[in-house]
mmCIF file of C-alpha atoms and ligand atoms in Angstrom:
data_model
loop_
_atom_site.group_PDB
_atom_site.id
_atom_site.type_symbol
_atom_site.label_atom_id
_atom_site.label_comp_id
_atom_site.label_asym_id
_atom_site.label_seq_id
_atom_site.Cartn_x
_atom_site.Cartn_y
_atom_site.Cartn_z
ATOM 1 C CA MET A 1 268.283 12.413 81.460
ATOM 2 C CA THR A 2 268.526 12.503 77.669
ATOM 3 C CA LEU A 3 271.578 14.035 76.067
ATOM 4 C CA TYR A 4 271.183 15.723 72.706
ATOM 5 C CA PHE A 5 273.938 17.097 70.498
ATOM 6 C CA MET A 6 273.808 20.666 69.261
ATOM 7 C CA ASP A 7 276.575 22.837 67.860
ATOM 8 C CA GLY A 8 279.556 21.080 69.320
ATOM 9 C CA GLN A 9 278.072 20.190 72.688
ATOM 10 C CA PHE A 10 276.201 17.403 74.392
ATOM 11 C CA THR A 11 273.345 19.040 76.272
ATOM 12 C CA GLU A 12 270.331 17.835 78.210
ATOM 13 C CA ARG A 13 267.210 17.962 76.073
ATOM 14 C CA GLU A 14 265.423 20.408 78.388
ATOM 15 C CA GLU A 15 268.285 22.879 78.218
ATOM 16 C CA LEU A 16 268.469 23.110 74.422
ATOM 17 C CA ARG A 17 267.523 26.375 72.759
ATOM 18 C CA VAL A 18 267.019 26.756 69.032
ATOM 19 C CA SER A 19 266.506 30.046 67.228
ATOM 20 C CA ILE A 20 263.058 31.008 65.941
ATOM 21 C CA ASP A 21 264.941 32.237 62.852
ATOM 22 C CA ASP A 22 266.344 28.799 62.046
ATOM 23 C CA ARG A 23 265.792 28.182 58.338
ATOM 24 C CA GLY A 24 264.644 24.692 59.227
ATOM 25 C CA TYR A 25 261.442 26.285 60.578
ATOM 26 C CA TYR A 26 260.937 28.808 57.815
ATOM 27 C CA PHE A 27 261.787 26.738 54.756
ATOM 28 C CA GLY A 28 262.524 23.160 55.787
ATOM 29 C CA ASP A 29 265.967 24.276 54.619
ATOM 30 C CA GLY A 30 268.054 21.372 55.841
ATOM 31 C CA VAL A 31 268.958 17.722 55.446
ATOM 32 C CA TYR A 32 268.818 14.744 57.810
ATOM 33 C CA GLU A 33 269.612 11.081 58.426
ATOM 34 C CA VAL A 34 268.272 8.244 60.575
ATOM 35 C CA ILE A 35 270.805 5.589 61.635
ATOM 36 C CA LYS A 36 269.761 2.307 63.256
ATOM 37 C CA VAL A 37 271.273 1.037 66.502
ATOM 38 C CA TYR A 38 271.376 -2.700 67.210
ATOM 39 C CA GLY A 39 272.872 -4.110 70.401
ATOM 40 C CA GLY A 40 274.324 -0.679 71.225
ATOM 41 C CA GLU A 41 276.160 -0.503 67.865
ATOM 42 C CA LEU A 42 275.475 1.766 64.910
ATOM 43 C CA TYR A 43 274.461 -0.029 61.714
ATOM 44 C CA THR A 44 275.763 1.240 58.307
ATOM 45 C CA ALA A 45 276.591 4.601 59.932
ATOM 46 C CA GLU A 46 279.304 5.464 57.396
ATOM 47 C CA GLN A 47 276.875 5.038 54.484
ATOM 48 C CA HIS A 48 274.241 7.244 56.173
ATOM 49 C CA ILE A 49 276.732 9.982 56.962
ATOM 50 C CA ALA A 50 278.117 9.828 53.413
ATOM 51 C CA ARG A 51 274.552 10.305 52.111
ATOM 52 C CA LEU A 52 274.062 13.249 54.523
ATOM 53 C CA PHE A 53 277.073 14.933 52.928
ATOM 54 C CA GLN A 54 275.729 14.157 49.438
ATOM 55 C CA SER A 55 272.336 15.668 50.362
ATOM 56 C CA ALA A 56 274.084 18.770 51.771
ATOM 57 C CA LEU A 57 276.164 19.129 48.615
ATOM 58 C CA LYS A 58 273.053 18.898 46.421
ATOM 59 C CA VAL A 59 271.453 21.811 48.322
ATOM 60 C CA LYS A 60 274.741 23.741 48.409
ATOM 61 C CA MET A 61 275.161 23.498 52.172
ATOM 62 C CA THR A 62 278.441 22.977 54.008
ATOM 63 C CA ILE A 63 278.552 20.725 57.052
ATOM 64 C CA PRO A 64 281.062 22.069 59.601
ATOM 65 C CA TYR A 65 282.294 18.575 60.579
ATOM 66 C CA THR A 66 284.023 15.688 58.867
ATOM 67 C CA GLU A 67 282.185 12.445 58.134
ATOM 68 C CA GLU A 68 284.300 10.703 60.791
ATOM 69 C CA GLN A 69 283.395 13.337 63.396
ATOM 70 C CA LEU A 70 279.668 12.918 62.746
ATOM 71 C CA VAL A 71 279.902 9.121 63.038
ATOM 72 C CA GLU A 72 281.739 9.640 66.325
ATOM 73 C CA ILE A 73 279.022 12.030 67.583
ATOM 74 C CA ALA A 74 276.358 9.443 66.697
ATOM 75 C CA ARG A 75 278.367 6.783 68.536
ATOM 76 C CA GLU A 76 278.799 8.959 71.603
ATOM 77 C CA LEU A 77 275.072 9.795 71.727
ATOM 78 C CA THR A 78 274.284 6.078 71.549
ATOM 79 C CA MET A 79 276.717 5.268 74.348
ATOM 80 C CA ARG A 80 275.960 8.153 76.673
ATOM 81 C CA ASN A 81 272.201 7.590 76.380
ATOM 82 C CA GLU A 82 272.705 3.818 76.785
ATOM 83 C CA ILE A 83 270.708 2.953 73.674
ATOM 84 C CA SER A 84 270.561 -0.786 72.981
ATOM 85 C CA VAL A 85 268.009 -0.871 70.133
ATOM 86 C CA GLY A 86 266.840 2.332 68.519
ATOM 87 C CA HIS A 87 268.118 5.011 66.229
ATOM 88 C CA VAL A 88 270.147 8.182 65.937
ATOM 89 C CA TYR A 89 268.587 11.203 64.213
ATOM 90 C CA ILE A 90 270.913 13.862 62.765
ATOM 91 C CA GLN A 91 269.840 17.056 61.025
ATOM 92 C CA VAL A 92 271.699 20.007 59.592
ATOM 93 C CA THR A 93 269.898 23.257 58.745
ATOM 94 C CA ARG A 94 271.320 26.197 56.835
ATOM 95 C CA GLY A 95 271.360 28.173 60.083
ATOM 96 C CA ALA A 96 269.479 31.013 61.729
ATOM 97 C CA ALA A 97 268.985 34.317 59.894
ATOM 98 C CA PRO A 98 266.143 36.805 59.255
ATOM 99 C CA ARG A 99 263.723 35.285 56.773
ATOM 100 C CA THR A 100 264.681 35.761 53.130
ATOM 101 C CA HIS A 101 264.426 33.022 50.515
ATOM 102 C CA GLN A 102 267.962 33.378 49.205
ATOM 103 C CA PHE A 103 270.833 31.929 51.221
ATOM 104 C CA PRO A 104 271.979 33.966 54.239
ATOM 105 C CA ALA A 105 275.484 35.485 54.448
ATOM 106 C CA ALA A 106 278.351 33.006 54.434
ATOM 107 C CA THR A 107 279.023 33.926 58.071
ATOM 108 C CA VAL A 108 275.767 32.241 59.143
ATOM 109 C CA ALA A 109 276.743 28.820 60.468
ATOM 110 C CA PRO A 110 274.710 25.667 59.728
ATOM 111 C CA VAL A 111 272.995 24.230 62.818
ATOM 112 C CA VAL A 112 273.742 20.571 63.539
ATOM 113 C CA THR A 113 271.473 18.755 65.997
ATOM 114 C CA ALA A 114 271.313 15.065 66.843
ATOM 115 C CA TYR A 115 269.788 12.677 69.334
ATOM 116 C CA ALA A 116 269.649 8.955 70.038
ATOM 117 C CA ILE A 117 266.440 7.230 71.054
ATOM 118 C CA GLN A 118 265.469 3.772 72.254
ATOM 119 C CA ASN A 119 263.011 2.292 69.772
ATOM 120 C CA PRO A 120 262.099 -1.386 69.434
ATOM 121 C CA ARG A 121 262.150 -3.170 66.093
ATOM 122 C CA PRO A 122 258.630 -3.403 64.581
ATOM 123 C CA ALA A 123 258.742 -7.159 65.124
ATOM 124 C CA ALA A 124 255.032 -7.924 64.559
ATOM 125 C CA SER A 125 254.896 -6.051 61.230
ATOM 126 C CA ILE A 126 258.161 -7.660 60.074
ATOM 127 C CA GLU A 127 256.719 -11.072 60.930
ATOM 128 C CA ASN A 128 253.130 -10.703 59.724
ATOM 129 C CA GLY A 129 253.423 -8.117 56.965
ATOM 130 C CA VAL A 130 251.509 -4.867 56.572
ATOM 131 C CA ALA A 131 248.734 -3.268 54.544
ATOM 132 C CA VAL A 132 249.545 -0.257 52.347
ATOM 133 C CA LYS A 133 247.420 2.335 50.573
ATOM 134 C CA SER A 134 248.185 3.689 47.116
ATOM 135 C CA VAL A 135 248.586 7.472 47.168
ATOM 136 C CA GLU A 136 249.507 9.822 44.344
ATOM 137 C CA ASP A 137 253.122 10.996 44.587
ATOM 138 C CA ILE A 138 252.849 14.797 44.700
ATOM 139 C CA ARG A 139 256.401 15.444 45.946
ATOM 140 C CA TRP A 140 259.006 17.617 44.237
ATOM 141 C CA LEU A 141 261.379 16.181 41.634
ATOM 142 C CA ARG A 142 264.470 15.862 43.868
ATOM 143 C CA CYS A 143 263.388 12.987 46.088
ATOM 144 C CA ASP A 144 267.016 11.765 45.969
ATOM 145 C CA ILE A 145 267.820 14.488 48.527
ATOM 146 C CA LYS A 146 267.020 13.565 52.139
ATOM 147 C CA SER A 147 265.656 17.009 52.881
ATOM 148 C CA LEU A 148 263.638 18.273 55.859
ATOM 149 C CA ASN A 149 260.955 19.360 53.409
ATOM 150 C CA LEU A 150 258.667 16.387 53.976
ATOM 151 C CA LEU A 151 255.149 17.744 53.535
ATOM 152 C CA GLY A 152 254.398 15.500 50.539
ATOM 153 C CA ASN A 153 255.571 12.502 52.549
ATOM 154 C CA VAL A 154 253.674 13.588 55.664
ATOM 155 C CA LEU A 155 250.377 14.012 53.772
ATOM 156 C CA ALA A 156 250.786 10.624 52.087
ATOM 157 C CA LYS A 157 251.578 8.854 55.367
ATOM 158 C CA GLN A 158 248.582 10.489 57.060
ATOM 159 C CA GLU A 159 246.262 9.385 54.230
ATOM 160 C CA ALA A 160 247.539 5.823 54.611
ATOM 161 C CA HIS A 161 247.244 6.019 58.392
ATOM 162 C CA GLU A 162 243.622 7.209 58.210
ATOM 163 C CA ALA A 163 242.872 4.199 55.982
ATOM 164 C CA GLY A 164 244.321 1.891 58.655
ATOM 165 C CA CYS A 165 247.507 1.251 56.649
ATOM 166 C CA ILE A 166 251.097 1.398 57.809
ATOM 167 C CA GLU A 167 252.528 2.982 54.674
ATOM 168 C CA ALA A 168 251.572 4.837 51.506
ATOM 169 C CA LEU A 169 252.604 3.292 48.207
ATOM 170 C CA LEU A 170 253.400 6.348 46.112
ATOM 171 C CA HIS A 171 252.724 6.408 42.369
ATOM 172 C CA ARG A 172 253.534 9.050 39.788
ATOM 173 C CA ASP A 173 252.043 8.863 36.267
ATOM 174 C CA GLY A 174 250.938 5.305 37.028
ATOM 175 C CA VAL A 175 254.439 4.209 38.079
ATOM 176 C CA VAL A 176 255.165 3.133 41.634
ATOM 177 C CA THR A 177 258.074 5.130 43.069
ATOM 178 C CA GLU A 178 258.542 4.315 46.770
ATOM 179 C CA GLY A 179 256.821 4.539 50.157
ATOM 180 C CA SER A 180 256.378 7.803 52.093
ATOM 181 C CA SER A 181 259.357 6.816 54.262
ATOM 182 C CA SER A 182 260.571 3.588 52.660
ATOM 183 C CA ASN A 183 261.617 1.955 49.391
ATOM 184 C CA LEU A 184 259.540 -0.610 47.585
ATOM 185 C CA PHE A 185 260.395 -3.967 46.022
ATOM 186 C CA GLY A 186 258.228 -6.367 43.999
ATOM 187 C CA ILE A 187 258.907 -10.002 43.144
ATOM 188 C CA LYS A 188 257.540 -11.719 40.033
ATOM 189 C CA ASN A 189 258.580 -15.185 38.875
ATOM 190 C CA GLY A 190 261.708 -15.093 41.036
ATOM 191 C CA THR A 191 262.962 -11.712 39.806
ATOM 192 C CA ILE A 192 263.111 -8.711 42.123
ATOM 193 C CA TYR A 193 262.021 -5.336 40.762
ATOM 194 C CA THR A 194 262.596 -1.921 42.279
ATOM 195 C CA HIS A 195 262.544 1.653 41.007
ATOM 196 C CA PRO A 196 265.961 2.820 39.739
ATOM 197 C CA ALA A 197 267.846 5.194 42.039
ATOM 198 C CA ASN A 198 267.144 8.428 40.186
ATOM 199 C CA ASN A 199 265.657 11.791 41.224
ATOM 200 C CA LEU A 200 262.219 10.255 41.902
ATOM 201 C CA ILE A 201 263.233 8.186 44.954
ATOM 202 C CA LEU A 202 265.585 8.259 47.900
ATOM 203 C CA ASN A 203 268.302 5.673 47.331
ATOM 204 C CA GLY A 204 267.769 3.963 50.697
ATOM 205 C CA ILE A 205 270.708 2.512 52.574
ATOM 206 C CA THR A 206 268.551 -0.539 53.385
ATOM 207 C CA ARG A 207 267.634 -0.708 49.669
ATOM 208 C CA GLN A 208 271.355 -0.848 48.852
ATOM 209 C CA VAL A 209 271.971 -3.510 51.524
ATOM 210 C CA VAL A 210 269.136 -5.623 50.055
ATOM 211 C CA LEU A 211 270.492 -5.215 46.502
ATOM 212 C CA GLY A 212 273.890 -6.371 47.804
ATOM 213 C CA LEU A 213 272.320 -9.416 49.450
ATOM 214 C CA CYS A 214 270.479 -10.268 46.224
ATOM 215 C CA GLN A 215 273.777 -10.157 44.364
ATOM 216 C CA GLU A 216 275.431 -12.458 46.924
ATOM 217 C CA LEU A 217 272.483 -14.856 46.721
ATOM 218 C CA ALA A 218 272.407 -14.652 42.896
ATOM 219 C CA VAL A 219 268.779 -13.517 42.977
ATOM 220 C CA PRO A 220 268.005 -11.706 39.700
ATOM 221 C CA VAL A 221 267.240 -8.001 40.164
ATOM 222 C CA GLU A 222 265.927 -5.431 37.742
ATOM 223 C CA GLU A 223 266.144 -1.801 38.813
ATOM 224 C CA LYS A 224 263.242 -0.923 36.579
ATOM 225 C CA PRO A 225 260.042 1.014 37.308
ATOM 226 C CA PHE A 226 256.801 -0.945 37.532
ATOM 227 C CA THR A 227 253.243 0.348 37.472
ATOM 228 C CA LEU A 228 250.669 0.424 40.243
ATOM 229 C CA LYS A 229 248.616 -1.998 38.132
ATOM 230 C CA GLU A 230 251.586 -4.398 37.943
ATOM 231 C CA SER A 231 252.196 -4.140 41.672
ATOM 232 C CA PHE A 232 248.793 -5.748 42.375
ATOM 233 C CA ASP A 233 249.942 -8.768 40.333
ATOM 234 C CA MET A 234 253.326 -9.211 42.016
ATOM 235 C CA ASP A 235 253.915 -12.571 43.715
ATOM 236 C CA GLU A 236 255.445 -10.737 46.670
ATOM 237 C CA LEU A 237 255.989 -7.140 47.712
ATOM 238 C CA PHE A 238 258.058 -5.681 50.494
ATOM 239 C CA LEU A 239 259.290 -2.332 51.703
ATOM 240 C CA THR A 240 262.636 -1.423 53.208
ATOM 241 C CA SER A 241 263.918 1.299 55.508
ATOM 242 C CA THR A 242 266.292 1.838 58.387
ATOM 243 C CA THR A 243 263.529 1.394 60.951
ATOM 244 C CA SER A 244 261.280 -1.050 59.011
ATOM 245 C CA GLU A 245 264.144 -3.316 57.788
ATOM 246 C CA ILE A 246 262.535 -5.729 55.285
ATOM 247 C CA MET A 247 258.775 -5.539 55.819
ATOM 248 C CA PRO A 248 256.415 -7.725 53.787
ATOM 249 C CA ILE A 249 253.400 -6.037 52.175
ATOM 250 C CA THR A 250 250.357 -8.282 52.288
ATOM 251 C CA SER A 251 247.756 -5.992 50.715
ATOM 252 C CA ILE A 252 247.339 -2.786 48.689
ATOM 253 C CA ASP A 253 244.046 -0.901 49.056
ATOM 254 C CA GLY A 254 242.569 -4.005 50.693
ATOM 255 C CA ARG A 255 243.522 -6.290 47.767
ATOM 256 C CA LEU A 256 245.723 -9.216 48.785
ATOM 257 C CA ILE A 257 249.201 -9.606 47.302
ATOM 258 C CA GLY A 258 249.954 -13.234 46.403
ATOM 259 C CA SER A 259 248.408 -15.373 49.122
ATOM 260 C CA GLY A 260 248.101 -12.372 51.452
ATOM 261 C CA THR A 261 250.919 -13.634 53.671
ATOM 262 C CA PRO A 262 254.679 -12.879 53.585
ATOM 263 C CA GLY A 263 256.234 -14.621 50.580
ATOM 264 C CA LYS A 264 259.061 -17.178 50.518
ATOM 265 C CA LEU A 265 261.766 -15.030 48.940
ATOM 266 C CA THR A 266 260.921 -12.098 51.239
ATOM 267 C CA ARG A 267 261.291 -14.438 54.223
ATOM 268 C CA HIS A 268 264.625 -15.663 52.923
ATOM 269 C CA LEU A 269 265.929 -12.111 52.486
ATOM 270 C CA GLN A 270 264.751 -11.246 56.017
ATOM 271 C CA LYS A 271 266.746 -14.197 57.407
ATOM 272 C CA VAL A 272 269.912 -13.251 55.535
ATOM 273 C CA PHE A 273 269.448 -9.586 56.509
ATOM 274 C CA ALA A 274 269.155 -10.504 60.211
ATOM 275 C CA LEU A 275 272.415 -12.478 59.996
ATOM 276 C CA GLN A 276 274.443 -9.437 58.919
ATOM 277 C CA ILE A 277 273.152 -7.123 61.664
ATOM 278 C CA PRO A 278 276.266 -6.240 63.749
ATOM 279 C CA SER A 279 275.192 -7.879 66.987
ATOM 280 C CA SER A 280 273.235 -11.032 67.704
ATOM 281 C CA ASN A 281 271.511 -9.034 70.450
ATOM 282 C CA VAL A 282 269.153 -7.217 68.087
ATOM 283 C CA GLY A 283 266.433 -6.909 70.730
ATOM 284 C CA GLU A 284 262.716 -6.424 70.128
HETATM 285 N N1 PDD B 301 263.117 7.301 55.957
HETATM 286 N N2 PDD B 301 262.458 6.678 50.974
HETATM 287 C C1 PDD B 301 262.097 7.688 51.781
HETATM 288 C C2 PDD B 301 261.231 8.783 51.244
HETATM 289 C C3 PDD B 301 262.536 7.703 53.132
HETATM 290 O O1 PDD B 301 262.203 8.732 53.932
HETATM 291 C C4 PDD B 301 263.329 6.633 53.616
HETATM 292 C C5 PDD B 301 263.855 6.597 55.017
HETATM 293 C C6 PDD B 301 263.671 5.596 52.730
HETATM 294 C C7 PDD B 301 264.522 4.438 53.152
HETATM 295 O O2 PDD B 301 265.866 4.833 53.327
HETATM 296 P P1 PDD B 301 266.842 4.087 54.354
HETATM 297 O O3 PDD B 301 266.830 2.640 54.008
HETATM 298 O O4 PDD B 301 268.148 4.717 54.119
HETATM 299 O O5 PDD B 301 266.291 4.330 55.738
HETATM 300 C C8 PDD B 301 263.222 5.662 51.411
HETATM 301 C C9 PDD B 301 263.633 7.462 57.296
HETATM 302 C C10 PDD B 301 263.792 6.185 58.050
HETATM 303 C C11 PDD B 301 262.796 8.500 58.021
HETATM 304 O O6 PDD B 301 262.514 9.515 57.404
HETATM 305 O O7 PDD B 301 262.467 8.322 59.197
#
């Protein structure tokens, strides 16, 4: 039995009914978050929920709960579904109304759905590193919003997948932005580079955790764009996300990065990252 959350209630998955008129279907008109669960505990839930509210604000949507209530719903889903390692997915759409592009009447309530799912850490990829494929970034210019409109991301991920790669390395006008569902970091001569958190990338929660760790470790960081050409010459490259954690990149388009194995500084950051996960029982 899997309990989902929808509109104020915990309901069995099979019993859920969503409207065909939900604007999530028609327009991708909604926002979402993915929160990691380690050892039955939510990780950085407050930051994710805060970002959900920021995304909603940017698309002029009101969430009919407080941040605290949504964290509590995520916690309850985790507990009641007995999730040890996995994630919680939360989405809010602008509600169900006959299809017109402009917003529906203010009386139309946003639809909040959420579930928790058991999902092992991608241990082999974290350990061995992954291959990525460079793909042109064709997304809209508000990638800072975690919106349900993910077609640009979906097409990029599929292109990478068909090339036998785990992630697409997106580039716009020659500059590397991020992955299709992750942020990107490069290391050159001991300095860490990553795209600044502007409208061209999602400011990942894991990205922010890693930047915090770098500060604690006094590792120099430059939040500065770098080109696709420069990324081939990085000593190390890694991607970050809620589900991928810190994942070394060992090749782009079949060309090895550094020695083609996870680099020293990446390894160090992985170790320090693992230490601040809320439970020692992180599972695999
Ligand atoms: N994706 N950039 C994009 C485009 C993303 O979709 C994600 C996360 C990230 C990393 O953000 P965070 O560290 O907060 O997870 C960056 C989630 C996991 C997803 O869509 O499944």
